[in-house]
Amino acid sequence: MSGVWVAPGRVNIIGEHTDYNGGYALPIALPHVVTCTAAATSDGLVRVSSRQHPGEDTEQPITGLAAAQVTGWSRYPLGVVHEYVRRGHDLTGLTLELDGAVPVGAGLSSSAAVECAVAVAIRDLFALPVGDADIVDIGRTAENSYVGAATGTLDQSASVLCTAGHALFLDFGRDEHAQVPFDLAARDLELLVVDTNTPHRLVDGDYGARRRECEAAAAALDVATLGEITEVAAVERLGDPVLRCRARHIVSENARVLAVVAMLREGRDPREIGPILTAGHASLRDDFAISTPQLDTAVAAALAAGAHGARMVGGGFGGSIIALTDAERTGHIESRITQMFHTEGFSPPRTFVAIPSAGAHRVL
Ligand code: GLA
């Protein structure tokens, strides 16, 4: 038994760092996917290879992954295999060939795309009774426990649950989701993604530090998660100025997600969400303190060149921004950002237009 599966990267319209705080987010899946060509075998081994890492193939006993000395990119697929085994699934053997077209280190969830492509491949190959929510949880657990990045479930949820033409409204507190129509082309709009070419890594300490600060703020406010707080004024009683800022971002960001979802559901002109996206950037920069000069420059250049709204996306400390632009202005905005990066002495950015695409599925 063999086949080919794909899982996409994502870009988040609004709702950053809210996932592990029991809040809300609104991602879309990208057309960029990780492809997993997989076969079931019977020799008790898992073999993984990646087109992007030639000469770094690895082969491990499938039940020995907990103790295996695994480093580098193969921790992501092997973490998923290990998580299936840990949950008691009997995998007889596997070959996994990966080919990734999601930009790495760009804040576009290349890791989750690997995890979800492998997770759906294994489910289908072994006909396992595993639902989409389990796939999300298997990917997240692999990333938390095997890779060692303390992420939430935003990326895996987007990679599995998104549908073409829609944004995905995620309610992490209630563990619910809904599709929200998101047809920018019908309004002559585009969502420009600008990868600032400054890679970030979730296993670096900054992401985990923000998570611990949010947990400390929740404890000081006597709630299980900051998602329980709906009034921004409620965080002002936090004595610690750093925790107050972190909490303010989470509470205000959740309100921004709800506002954007309400506007899209009402069928309002998506241009109207632009200022909310830009406010989200200010909050990530000033209150959450995860922006960089490259991200701030890209946002400022996009807005100065006529974007309706722009903000950094993903975990922060590098990666990409999005800009909501009239389709006829996209080229102009791209070139202004590129010019500005040149003036500032930054590496050239990479740009593309994001089309809301399908979640993980089998293709062959
Ligand atoms: C990374 C993490 C997600 C989420 C975002 C920020 O992508 O993997 O869980 O926290 O950062 O919104």
mmCIF file of C-alpha atoms and ligand atoms in Angstrom:
data_model
loop_
_atom_site.group_PDB
_atom_site.id
_atom_site.type_symbol
_atom_site.label_atom_id
_atom_site.label_comp_id
_atom_site.label_asym_id
_atom_site.label_seq_id
_atom_site.Cartn_x
_atom_site.Cartn_y
_atom_site.Cartn_z
ATOM 1 C CA MET A 1 0.000 0.000 0.000
ATOM 2 C CA SER A 2 1.396 3.396 -0.966
ATOM 3 C CA GLY A 3 0.225 6.852 -1.979
ATOM 4 C CA VAL A 4 0.896 10.581 -2.072
ATOM 5 C CA TRP A 5 -0.448 13.116 0.431
ATOM 6 C CA VAL A 6 -0.069 16.892 0.738
ATOM 7 C CA ALA A 7 -0.483 19.366 3.600
ATOM 8 C CA PRO A 8 -0.257 23.154 3.244
ATOM 9 C CA GLY A 9 1.503 25.949 5.071
ATOM 10 C CA ARG A 10 -0.674 28.759 6.397
ATOM 11 C CA VAL A 11 -0.807 32.478 6.826
ATOM 12 C CA ASN A 12 -2.812 33.981 9.637
ATOM 13 C CA ILE A 13 -5.148 36.869 8.776
ATOM 14 C CA ILE A 14 -5.407 37.878 12.443
ATOM 15 C CA GLY A 15 -5.020 36.202 15.875
ATOM 16 C CA GLU A 16 -1.334 35.831 16.779
ATOM 17 C CA HIS A 17 -0.120 33.987 19.915
ATOM 18 C CA THR A 18 -3.748 33.523 20.930
ATOM 19 C CA ASP A 19 -3.791 29.746 20.385
ATOM 20 C CA TYR A 20 -1.989 28.721 23.573
ATOM 21 C CA ASN A 21 -3.998 31.365 25.450
ATOM 22 C CA GLY A 22 -7.421 29.843 24.724
ATOM 23 C CA GLY A 23 -8.277 32.659 22.293
ATOM 24 C CA TYR A 24 -9.199 33.030 18.622
ATOM 25 C CA ALA A 25 -7.427 33.076 15.250
ATOM 26 C CA LEU A 26 -8.344 33.307 11.557
ATOM 27 C CA PRO A 27 -5.784 31.596 9.263
ATOM 28 C CA ILE A 28 -5.963 30.565 5.603
ATOM 29 C CA ALA A 29 -4.079 27.642 4.052
ATOM 30 C CA LEU A 30 -1.515 28.515 1.390
ATOM 31 C CA PRO A 31 -1.193 26.859 -2.026
ATOM 32 C CA HIS A 32 2.346 25.911 -0.925
ATOM 33 C CA VAL A 33 2.384 22.309 0.325
ATOM 34 C CA VAL A 34 4.630 19.610 1.690
ATOM 35 C CA THR A 35 4.218 16.422 -0.352
ATOM 36 C CA CYS A 36 4.649 13.064 1.396
ATOM 37 C CA THR A 37 5.048 9.978 -0.781
ATOM 38 C CA ALA A 38 4.548 7.129 1.651
ATOM 39 C CA ALA A 39 4.468 3.333 1.657
ATOM 40 C CA ALA A 40 3.642 0.789 4.343
ATOM 41 C CA THR A 41 6.296 -1.911 4.818
ATOM 42 C CA SER A 42 6.566 -4.913 7.120
ATOM 43 C CA ASP A 43 10.171 -4.740 8.336
ATOM 44 C CA GLY A 44 9.560 -2.693 11.505
ATOM 45 C CA LEU A 45 11.663 0.208 10.217
ATOM 46 C CA VAL A 46 10.838 3.797 9.326
ATOM 47 C CA ARG A 47 12.880 5.354 6.515
ATOM 48 C CA VAL A 48 12.650 9.081 5.861
ATOM 49 C CA SER A 49 14.191 11.183 3.139
ATOM 50 C CA SER A 50 13.705 14.763 2.015
ATOM 51 C CA ARG A 51 14.267 16.279 -1.395
ATOM 52 C CA GLN A 52 15.499 19.436 0.366
ATOM 53 C CA HIS A 53 18.085 17.493 2.415
ATOM 54 C CA PRO A 54 19.825 15.109 0.001
ATOM 55 C CA GLY A 55 22.225 12.707 1.667
ATOM 56 C CA GLU A 56 20.491 13.051 5.041
ATOM 57 C CA ASP A 57 18.205 10.005 4.807
ATOM 58 C CA THR A 58 17.659 8.175 8.045
ATOM 59 C CA GLU A 59 16.403 4.734 9.030
ATOM 60 C CA GLN A 60 15.200 3.852 12.536
ATOM 61 C CA PRO A 61 13.377 0.980 14.272
ATOM 62 C CA ILE A 62 9.768 2.184 14.398
ATOM 63 C CA THR A 63 9.284 1.355 18.073
ATOM 64 C CA GLY A 64 12.680 2.734 19.122
ATOM 65 C CA LEU A 65 12.130 6.404 18.293
ATOM 66 C CA ALA A 66 11.790 7.554 21.908
ATOM 67 C CA ALA A 67 15.419 6.642 22.537
ATOM 68 C CA ALA A 68 16.788 7.362 19.033
ATOM 69 C CA GLN A 69 19.349 10.157 18.687
ATOM 70 C CA VAL A 70 17.452 12.117 16.041
ATOM 71 C CA THR A 71 18.575 15.598 15.032
ATOM 72 C CA GLY A 72 17.713 18.116 12.304
ATOM 73 C CA TRP A 73 14.744 18.095 9.942
ATOM 74 C CA SER A 74 13.864 14.412 10.451
ATOM 75 C CA ARG A 75 12.653 15.134 14.003
ATOM 76 C CA TYR A 76 9.417 16.482 12.488
ATOM 77 C CA PRO A 77 8.331 13.377 10.531
ATOM 78 C CA LEU A 78 9.821 10.967 13.079
ATOM 79 C CA GLY A 79 8.081 12.830 15.919
ATOM 80 C CA VAL A 80 4.749 12.107 14.213
ATOM 81 C CA VAL A 81 5.600 8.419 13.731
ATOM 82 C CA HIS A 82 6.664 8.208 17.374
ATOM 83 C CA GLU A 83 3.421 9.855 18.514
ATOM 84 C CA TYR A 84 1.333 7.243 16.622
ATOM 85 C CA VAL A 85 3.351 4.446 18.254
ATOM 86 C CA ARG A 86 3.067 6.086 21.691
ATOM 87 C CA ARG A 87 -0.726 6.168 21.253
ATOM 88 C CA GLY A 88 -0.711 2.407 20.760
ATOM 89 C CA HIS A 89 -1.078 2.186 16.973
ATOM 90 C CA ASP A 90 0.627 -0.811 15.421
ATOM 91 C CA LEU A 91 2.733 0.492 12.513
ATOM 92 C CA THR A 92 4.490 -2.402 10.739
ATOM 93 C CA GLY A 93 7.000 -0.239 8.878
ATOM 94 C CA LEU A 94 7.094 2.886 6.743
ATOM 95 C CA THR A 95 8.890 4.722 3.991
ATOM 96 C CA LEU A 96 8.351 8.503 3.892
ATOM 97 C CA GLU A 97 9.703 10.679 1.069
ATOM 98 C CA LEU A 98 9.172 14.388 1.688
ATOM 99 C CA ASP A 99 9.249 17.308 -0.723
ATOM 100 C CA GLY A 100 8.585 20.697 0.818
ATOM 101 C CA ALA A 101 7.459 23.783 -1.090
ATOM 102 C CA VAL A 102 6.528 25.850 1.986
ATOM 103 C CA PRO A 103 9.248 28.480 2.629
ATOM 104 C CA VAL A 104 11.230 27.430 5.724
ATOM 105 C CA GLY A 105 11.715 29.892 8.610
ATOM 106 C CA ALA A 106 9.270 32.349 7.026
ATOM 107 C CA GLY A 107 6.576 32.050 9.702
ATOM 108 C CA LEU A 108 4.386 30.146 7.223
ATOM 109 C CA SER A 109 4.243 26.827 9.097
ATOM 110 C CA SER A 110 6.556 24.637 7.106
ATOM 111 C CA SER A 111 6.948 22.436 10.220
ATOM 112 C CA ALA A 112 3.220 21.855 10.663
ATOM 113 C CA ALA A 113 2.914 21.092 6.947
ATOM 114 C CA VAL A 114 5.493 18.297 7.317
ATOM 115 C CA GLU A 115 3.801 16.961 10.456
ATOM 116 C CA CYS A 116 0.307 17.011 8.953
ATOM 117 C CA ALA A 117 1.338 15.493 5.592
ATOM 118 C CA VAL A 118 2.995 12.603 7.450
ATOM 119 C CA ALA A 119 0.115 12.259 9.926
ATOM 120 C CA VAL A 120 -2.613 11.970 7.251
ATOM 121 C CA ALA A 121 -0.424 9.598 5.206
ATOM 122 C CA ILE A 122 -0.018 7.242 8.172
ATOM 123 C CA ARG A 123 -3.715 7.412 9.035
ATOM 124 C CA ASP A 124 -4.756 6.423 5.529
ATOM 125 C CA LEU A 125 -1.983 3.858 4.906
ATOM 126 C CA PHE A 126 -2.898 1.891 8.044
ATOM 127 C CA ALA A 127 -6.641 2.729 7.940
ATOM 128 C CA LEU A 128 -6.458 4.068 11.489
ATOM 129 C CA PRO A 129 -9.567 5.359 13.301
ATOM 130 C CA VAL A 130 -8.084 8.829 13.680
ATOM 131 C CA GLY A 131 -10.109 12.018 13.132
ATOM 132 C CA ASP A 132 -8.971 15.463 12.037
ATOM 133 C CA ALA A 133 -8.812 16.671 15.654
ATOM 134 C CA ASP A 134 -6.466 13.751 16.434
ATOM 135 C CA ILE A 135 -4.261 14.650 13.439
ATOM 136 C CA VAL A 136 -3.978 18.208 14.783
ATOM 137 C CA ASP A 137 -3.113 16.882 18.240
ATOM 138 C CA ILE A 138 -0.598 14.338 16.926
ATOM 139 C CA GLY A 139 1.220 17.078 14.984
ATOM 140 C CA ARG A 140 1.205 19.471 17.928
ATOM 141 C CA THR A 141 2.415 16.795 20.359
ATOM 142 C CA ALA A 142 5.224 15.797 17.987
ATOM 143 C CA GLU A 143 6.333 19.429 17.827
ATOM 144 C CA ASN A 144 6.037 20.008 21.605
ATOM 145 C CA SER A 145 7.495 16.741 22.900
ATOM 146 C CA TYR A 146 9.736 15.383 20.154
ATOM 147 C CA VAL A 147 11.042 18.559 18.524
ATOM 148 C CA GLY A 148 10.876 20.639 21.713
ATOM 149 C CA ALA A 149 8.990 23.752 20.513
ATOM 150 C CA ALA A 150 6.214 24.813 22.931
ATOM 151 C CA THR A 151 3.736 25.822 20.218
ATOM 152 C CA GLY A 152 -0.070 25.798 20.276
ATOM 153 C CA THR A 153 -2.376 24.245 17.655
ATOM 154 C CA LEU A 154 -2.840 27.154 15.225
ATOM 155 C CA ASP A 155 -0.548 25.808 12.523
ATOM 156 C CA GLN A 156 -1.720 22.184 12.549
ATOM 157 C CA SER A 157 -5.387 23.270 12.713
ATOM 158 C CA ALA A 158 -4.901 25.467 9.648
ATOM 159 C CA SER A 159 -2.981 22.779 7.761
ATOM 160 C CA VAL A 160 -5.702 20.162 8.361
ATOM 161 C CA LEU A 161 -9.010 22.061 8.616
ATOM 162 C CA CYS A 162 -8.779 24.924 6.087
ATOM 163 C CA THR A 163 -10.840 24.812 2.899
ATOM 164 C CA ALA A 164 -10.330 26.619 -0.407
ATOM 165 C CA GLY A 165 -11.924 30.058 -0.630
ATOM 166 C CA HIS A 166 -12.353 30.367 3.128
ATOM 167 C CA ALA A 167 -10.588 31.594 6.212
ATOM 168 C CA LEU A 168 -10.819 29.298 9.233
ATOM 169 C CA PHE A 169 -12.251 30.777 12.432
ATOM 170 C CA LEU A 170 -10.603 28.926 15.328
ATOM 171 C CA ASP A 171 -11.933 29.145 18.879
ATOM 172 C CA PHE A 172 -9.205 27.504 20.960
ATOM 173 C CA GLY A 173 -11.057 27.924 24.261
ATOM 174 C CA ARG A 174 -14.103 25.961 23.124
ATOM 175 C CA ASP A 175 -12.142 23.762 20.708
ATOM 176 C CA GLU A 176 -14.452 24.726 17.831
ATOM 177 C CA HIS A 177 -13.940 25.961 14.289
ATOM 178 C CA ALA A 178 -15.971 27.386 11.398
ATOM 179 C CA GLN A 179 -15.349 28.312 7.767
ATOM 180 C CA VAL A 180 -15.672 32.012 6.898
ATOM 181 C CA PRO A 181 -15.991 32.973 3.192
ATOM 182 C CA PHE A 182 -12.887 34.917 2.139
ATOM 183 C CA ASP A 183 -13.030 35.781 -1.529
ATOM 184 C CA LEU A 184 -10.704 38.744 -2.009
ATOM 185 C CA ALA A 185 -10.558 38.396 -5.806
ATOM 186 C CA ALA A 186 -14.305 39.120 -6.036
ATOM 187 C CA ARG A 187 -13.550 42.552 -4.512
ATOM 188 C CA ASP A 188 -10.428 43.180 -6.648
ATOM 189 C CA LEU A 189 -8.220 42.682 -3.599
ATOM 190 C CA GLU A 190 -5.136 40.572 -2.928
ATOM 191 C CA LEU A 191 -3.318 39.372 0.157
ATOM 192 C CA LEU A 192 0.375 39.957 -0.449
ATOM 193 C CA VAL A 193 2.820 37.897 1.632
ATOM 194 C CA VAL A 194 6.297 39.359 2.076
ATOM 195 C CA ASP A 195 8.903 36.990 3.500
ATOM 196 C CA THR A 196 11.537 39.308 4.974
ATOM 197 C CA ASN A 197 14.167 36.619 4.516
ATOM 198 C CA THR A 198 15.108 36.774 8.193
ATOM 199 C CA PRO A 199 14.465 33.217 9.396
ATOM 200 C CA HIS A 200 12.956 32.522 12.781
ATOM 201 C CA ARG A 201 12.991 29.244 14.697
ATOM 202 C CA LEU A 202 10.281 28.242 17.146
ATOM 203 C CA VAL A 203 12.735 26.109 19.108
ATOM 204 C CA ASP A 204 14.681 29.255 19.977
ATOM 205 C CA GLY A 205 13.898 30.570 23.449
ATOM 206 C CA ASP A 206 11.911 33.737 22.633
ATOM 207 C CA TYR A 207 8.682 31.971 21.693
ATOM 208 C CA GLY A 208 8.713 29.920 24.905
ATOM 209 C CA ALA A 209 9.474 33.071 26.935
ATOM 210 C CA ARG A 210 6.327 34.767 25.590
ATOM 211 C CA ARG A 211 4.292 31.684 26.441
ATOM 212 C CA ARG A 212 5.576 31.673 30.027
ATOM 213 C CA GLU A 213 4.843 35.409 30.370
ATOM 214 C CA CYS A 214 1.256 34.842 29.243
ATOM 215 C CA GLU A 215 0.877 31.994 31.741
ATOM 216 C CA ALA A 216 2.278 34.192 34.510
ATOM 217 C CA ALA A 217 -0.142 37.004 33.563
ATOM 218 C CA ALA A 218 -3.092 34.579 33.614
ATOM 219 C CA ALA A 219 -2.042 33.283 37.048
ATOM 220 C CA ALA A 220 -1.720 36.834 38.396
ATOM 221 C CA LEU A 221 -5.214 37.645 37.077
ATOM 222 C CA ASP A 222 -6.551 34.422 38.575
ATOM 223 C CA VAL A 223 -7.797 32.896 35.300
ATOM 224 C CA ALA A 224 -6.851 29.593 33.664
ATOM 225 C CA THR A 225 -6.025 31.331 30.349
ATOM 226 C CA LEU A 226 -5.972 34.936 29.145
ATOM 227 C CA GLY A 227 -8.715 33.950 26.677
ATOM 228 C CA GLU A 228 -11.172 34.133 29.579
ATOM 229 C CA ILE A 229 -10.657 37.898 29.784
ATOM 230 C CA THR A 230 -12.796 39.940 27.396
ATOM 231 C CA GLU A 231 -12.208 43.513 28.621
ATOM 232 C CA VAL A 232 -8.818 45.096 27.888
ATOM 233 C CA ALA A 233 -9.283 47.282 30.990
ATOM 234 C CA ALA A 234 -9.090 44.152 33.164
ATOM 235 C CA VAL A 235 -5.357 43.677 32.436
ATOM 236 C CA GLU A 236 -4.474 47.186 33.612
ATOM 237 C CA ARG A 237 -4.527 46.008 37.225
ATOM 238 C CA LEU A 238 -1.483 43.808 36.589
ATOM 239 C CA GLY A 239 1.375 45.327 38.601
ATOM 240 C CA ASP A 240 4.188 43.965 36.404
ATOM 241 C CA PRO A 241 4.484 46.238 33.325
ATOM 242 C CA VAL A 242 5.826 43.463 31.069
ATOM 243 C CA LEU A 243 3.042 41.030 31.953
ATOM 244 C CA ARG A 244 0.501 43.851 31.542
ATOM 245 C CA CYS A 245 1.714 44.471 27.968
ATOM 246 C CA ARG A 246 1.711 40.778 27.047
ATOM 247 C CA ALA A 247 -1.804 40.319 28.423
ATOM 248 C CA ARG A 248 -3.028 43.486 26.689
ATOM 249 C CA HIS A 249 -1.888 42.075 23.350
ATOM 250 C CA ILE A 250 -3.735 38.794 23.858
ATOM 251 C CA VAL A 251 -6.999 40.385 25.026
ATOM 252 C CA SER A 252 -6.996 43.082 22.317
ATOM 253 C CA GLU A 253 -5.975 40.550 19.630
ATOM 254 C CA ASN A 254 -8.917 38.301 20.492
ATOM 255 C CA ALA A 255 -11.236 41.305 20.099
ATOM 256 C CA ARG A 256 -9.638 42.028 16.706
ATOM 257 C CA VAL A 257 -10.292 38.452 15.514
ATOM 258 C CA LEU A 258 -13.951 38.663 16.541
ATOM 259 C CA ALA A 259 -14.323 42.046 14.807
ATOM 260 C CA VAL A 260 -12.796 40.753 11.540
ATOM 261 C CA VAL A 261 -14.905 37.580 11.591
ATOM 262 C CA ALA A 262 -18.084 39.604 12.195
ATOM 263 C CA MET A 263 -17.274 41.966 9.297
ATOM 264 C CA LEU A 264 -16.526 39.131 6.872
ATOM 265 C CA ARG A 265 -19.671 37.246 7.894
ATOM 266 C CA GLU A 266 -21.752 40.380 7.331
ATOM 267 C CA GLY A 267 -20.329 40.558 3.796
ATOM 268 C CA ARG A 268 -18.731 43.955 4.391
ATOM 269 C CA ASP A 269 -15.995 45.213 2.028
ATOM 270 C CA PRO A 270 -12.797 43.412 3.188
ATOM 271 C CA ARG A 271 -10.946 46.738 2.810
ATOM 272 C CA GLU A 272 -12.589 47.636 6.129
ATOM 273 C CA ILE A 273 -10.549 44.996 7.979
ATOM 274 C CA GLY A 274 -7.305 46.712 6.920
ATOM 275 C CA PRO A 275 -6.999 49.082 9.909
ATOM 276 C CA ILE A 276 -7.648 46.163 12.274
ATOM 277 C CA LEU A 277 -4.738 44.232 10.739
ATOM 278 C CA THR A 278 -2.499 47.281 11.119
ATOM 279 C CA ALA A 279 -3.572 47.678 14.759
ATOM 280 C CA GLY A 280 -2.617 44.014 15.240
ATOM 281 C CA HIS A 281 0.888 44.821 14.022
ATOM 282 C CA ALA A 282 1.246 47.703 16.481
ATOM 283 C CA SER A 283 0.158 45.401 19.290
ATOM 284 C CA LEU A 284 2.669 42.679 18.332
ATOM 285 C CA ARG A 285 5.403 45.313 18.046
ATOM 286 C CA ASP A 286 4.679 47.400 21.142
ATOM 287 C CA ASP A 287 2.890 45.126 23.620
ATOM 288 C CA PHE A 288 4.142 41.659 22.631
ATOM 289 C CA ALA A 289 7.589 42.889 21.533
ATOM 290 C CA ILE A 290 8.176 40.268 18.820
ATOM 291 C CA SER A 291 8.682 42.440 15.733
ATOM 292 C CA THR A 292 11.982 43.262 14.015
ATOM 293 C CA PRO A 293 13.284 46.222 11.971
ATOM 294 C CA GLN A 294 12.698 44.205 8.777
ATOM 295 C CA LEU A 295 9.073 43.418 9.687
ATOM 296 C CA ASP A 296 8.378 47.021 10.749
ATOM 297 C CA THR A 297 9.969 48.372 7.562
ATOM 298 C CA ALA A 298 7.932 46.017 5.354
ATOM 299 C CA VAL A 299 4.683 47.006 7.094
ATOM 300 C CA ALA A 300 5.471 50.731 6.949
ATOM 301 C CA ALA A 301 6.468 50.536 3.262
ATOM 302 C CA ALA A 302 3.311 48.585 2.364
ATOM 303 C CA LEU A 303 1.077 51.124 4.112
ATOM 304 C CA ALA A 304 2.929 54.100 2.617
ATOM 305 C CA ALA A 305 2.478 52.564 -0.841
ATOM 306 C CA GLY A 306 -1.278 52.279 -0.380
ATOM 307 C CA ALA A 307 -2.023 48.935 1.338
ATOM 308 C CA HIS A 308 -5.341 48.928 3.255
ATOM 309 C CA GLY A 309 -3.669 47.183 6.190
ATOM 310 C CA ALA A 310 -0.482 45.259 6.955
ATOM 311 C CA ARG A 311 0.996 43.264 9.809
ATOM 312 C CA MET A 312 3.644 40.753 10.740
ATOM 313 C CA VAL A 313 2.458 37.130 10.957
ATOM 314 C CA GLY A 314 3.420 33.966 12.812
ATOM 315 C CA GLY A 315 5.584 33.427 15.843
ATOM 316 C CA GLY A 316 7.669 36.589 15.365
ATOM 317 C CA PHE A 317 11.357 37.571 15.638
ATOM 318 C CA GLY A 318 11.586 37.320 11.837
ATOM 319 C CA GLY A 319 9.508 35.736 9.091
ATOM 320 C CA SER A 320 6.783 37.373 6.998
ATOM 321 C CA ILE A 321 4.215 40.144 6.827
ATOM 322 C CA ILE A 322 0.877 40.295 5.023
ATOM 323 C CA ALA A 323 -0.522 43.333 3.244
ATOM 324 C CA LEU A 324 -4.121 43.708 2.078
ATOM 325 C CA THR A 325 -3.915 45.501 -1.254
ATOM 326 C CA ASP A 326 -6.036 46.486 -4.223
ATOM 327 C CA ALA A 327 -5.054 43.948 -6.889
ATOM 328 C CA GLU A 328 -3.938 46.736 -9.235
ATOM 329 C CA ARG A 329 -1.526 48.098 -6.589
ATOM 330 C CA THR A 330 0.146 44.825 -5.584
ATOM 331 C CA GLY A 331 3.090 45.188 -7.980
ATOM 332 C CA HIS A 332 3.701 48.769 -6.881
ATOM 333 C CA ILE A 333 3.638 47.790 -3.190
ATOM 334 C CA GLU A 334 6.017 44.866 -3.814
ATOM 335 C CA SER A 335 8.539 47.107 -5.533
ATOM 336 C CA ARG A 336 8.321 49.818 -2.859
ATOM 337 C CA ILE A 337 9.043 47.250 -0.142
ATOM 338 C CA THR A 338 11.964 45.847 -2.153
ATOM 339 C CA GLN A 339 13.340 49.375 -2.685
ATOM 340 C CA MET A 340 13.032 50.176 1.013
ATOM 341 C CA PHE A 341 14.838 46.957 1.983
ATOM 342 C CA HIS A 342 17.639 47.900 -0.389
ATOM 343 C CA THR A 343 17.872 51.394 1.127
ATOM 344 C CA GLU A 344 18.005 49.949 4.652
ATOM 345 C CA GLY A 345 20.696 47.413 3.667
ATOM 346 C CA PHE A 346 18.417 44.391 4.349
ATOM 347 C CA SER A 347 18.474 41.175 2.285
ATOM 348 C CA PRO A 348 15.950 41.267 -0.580
ATOM 349 C CA PRO A 349 12.470 40.082 0.463
ATOM 350 C CA ARG A 350 10.481 37.347 -1.302
ATOM 351 C CA THR A 351 6.862 38.027 -2.174
ATOM 352 C CA PHE A 352 3.809 36.107 -3.351
ATOM 353 C CA VAL A 353 0.032 36.496 -3.373
ATOM 354 C CA ALA A 354 -1.774 34.122 -0.983
ATOM 355 C CA ILE A 355 -4.861 32.314 -2.299
ATOM 356 C CA PRO A 356 -7.014 30.599 0.394
ATOM 357 C CA SER A 357 -6.378 26.922 -0.358
ATOM 358 C CA ALA A 358 -7.374 23.420 0.775
ATOM 359 C CA GLY A 359 -6.186 21.604 3.904
ATOM 360 C CA ALA A 360 -4.282 18.283 4.003
ATOM 361 C CA HIS A 361 -5.491 15.549 1.649
ATOM 362 C CA ARG A 362 -4.503 12.556 -0.437
ATOM 363 C CA VAL A 363 -3.622 13.289 -4.070
ATOM 364 C CA LEU A 364 -2.717 9.825 -5.441
HETATM 365 C C1 GLA B 1 3.773 29.788 15.703
HETATM 366 C C2 GLA B 1 3.215 28.662 16.566
HETATM 367 C C3 GLA B 1 1.698 28.758 16.704
HETATM 368 C C4 GLA B 1 1.249 30.160 17.098
HETATM 369 C C5 GLA B 1 1.954 31.214 16.236
HETATM 370 C C6 GLA B 1 1.672 32.618 16.682
HETATM 371 O O1 GLA B 1 3.345 29.632 14.389
HETATM 372 O O2 GLA B 1 3.536 27.402 16.009
HETATM 373 O O3 GLA B 1 1.246 27.783 17.621
HETATM 374 O O4 GLA B 1 1.452 30.387 18.456
HETATM 375 O O5 GLA B 1 3.360 31.036 16.212
HETATM 376 O O6 GLA B 1 0.347 32.956 16.466
#
